[in-house]
Amino acid sequence: MQAELISKDGTQEYFVNMGPQHPSTHGVLRLVLTLDGEIIKRVEPHIGYVHRSIEKMAEFDTYKQIIHLTDRMDYLSAHMNNEAVALLVENALEIEVSDRVKVIRTIMSELTRLASHQLWWGVMGMDMGAITTFLYAFRDREMINDIMEETTGARLTMNYNTPGGVMFDLHPNFQKQVKEFIKIFKTKLPEYDELLSGNIIFTERTKGIGKLSLADAISFGVTGPSGRASGFACDVRKTNPYSAYDRVNFTEILLVEGDAYARYKARIFEMWESISIIDQLIDNIPEGVIMAPMKAIVKLPKGEFYQRVETARGELGVFVVSDGNKTPYRVKFRSPGFSNLSVLDHISRGHKIADLVAIMSTLDLVIPDIDR
Amino acid sequence: MSTIIAYFKGIGQGLNTLWTGMKVTGYYFFHARKEIITMQYPDNRDTLKIPERFRGRVVMLHDQNNEHACNGCTMCEMACPNGSIKIITDKILNPETGKAVRIIDKHIYHFSMCTLCNLCVQACPSNALAMDNSYENSVYDRSELTFVLNQPGSKIRDNVKD
């Protein structure tokens, strides 16, 4: 066994654990690396360190109660996760929510997406060794958190959606605050490009690193900005529009390079698209009820239901098997992080350890989303 | 020759990109007072503005007569996803009608288990519960996080439906 590992020139492969407490794994992800010197031969992700059995817990909760669990999966796109379950229940019961709710959900989703991408941008810079970006990103993200706090009552795990609508009406200050944020952030976003996008150290470390081809992106199921950077048209907002996405104009960002830099650029471009979506909707939020009439105990009809939404990381699918009771028989979440992680081994072979940090960062992994 | 020119050109362009980034940081270095977003948190407690919808913890609303609106229907207990609410009810005899009436003895709230999802407040038919704006809720012992929400000596308001 030992003799097999030793190659012709006398060197030997060895194993290194990266994580579960490594800061660049953004959580408790353990990567077992097989290395030849500094070259990565194999990456084996070991997951399950923050497994909370959310799918099993959901089997004992009513459909209203499941929503607060989904906050804790991908905490950076908490609103979209909530929306997925809420939409599933509404579609299963054929409840039509008001236009106001649809628009509110869309604006909130895009705000969450902006906040998520801002955090990712800051952390991405920090992984590359630049603390500056982290502080700049959190400066802008704080404004979104304040908007969220004012309307939903929580900054991160909002639990704002309920089947049939949203929990509270918009705060009277909401429109003013969002417009102010958009106005300020439009001047701040070019700073992101100046600070990091053109930076020679950053581009040298990301261009041509972790190339993911279109065929691989499709076969591994890499969705979200990571998939679209390889040319995979997988935006659920375009393919299966939900909420108010069918009435706004936005471009699906598609790049062809598929390397770490393309994944970075895809998210920067997506921030501009999110701004444009909010711009189109914020001035014409229709009047209407915020809650469709619902029964006190929500019971789904017997059968199987699937709903997908586009979170900041990719496609989140919720699959519910119902036996007609007030709790689901089985819930399965198709989380974007899990599929995006699965491609890590494939695209990081042959690169250096430092490149692995860049690749992981551009895949934008959130570990509680992978483990659930 | 052309490779040498390209080499130095690359260095020049590289330095230029670094300078572009440094300009942004330089601007904020010299305009540090223009937009201060850092809050000196423990010192600014008096001026700190907490939004009124902020979910701190669950409280029961009492009026000036020490009366609340909870009739012990246990809707909040059923709505809670984590089992952080437990209601102990009691029965008293209404002297006028002679019927037994359900009242709450203790509305127990385990803050240590609560995820602040707001479902109990929404479920309450008589609006007896609310979320307050408290923060800094950390304590030294877990037992301190169990609250009895109805104040001692409080009773149910007259006009609350059963």
CSV table of C-alpha atoms in Angstrom, one decimal, chain A residues 17 103 118 188 291 327 365:
chain,number,residue,atom,x,y,z
A,17,ASN,CA,-7.5,18.0,6.7
A,103,VAL,CA,-44.4,42.4,-5.4
A,118,GLN,CA,-22.5,41.8,-0.6
A,188,LYS,CA,-21.0,52.2,-4.0
A,291,MET,CA,-52.9,37.7,3.6
A,327,THR,CA,-48.0,17.7,8.8
A,365,LEU,CA,-20.9,27.7,-0.2
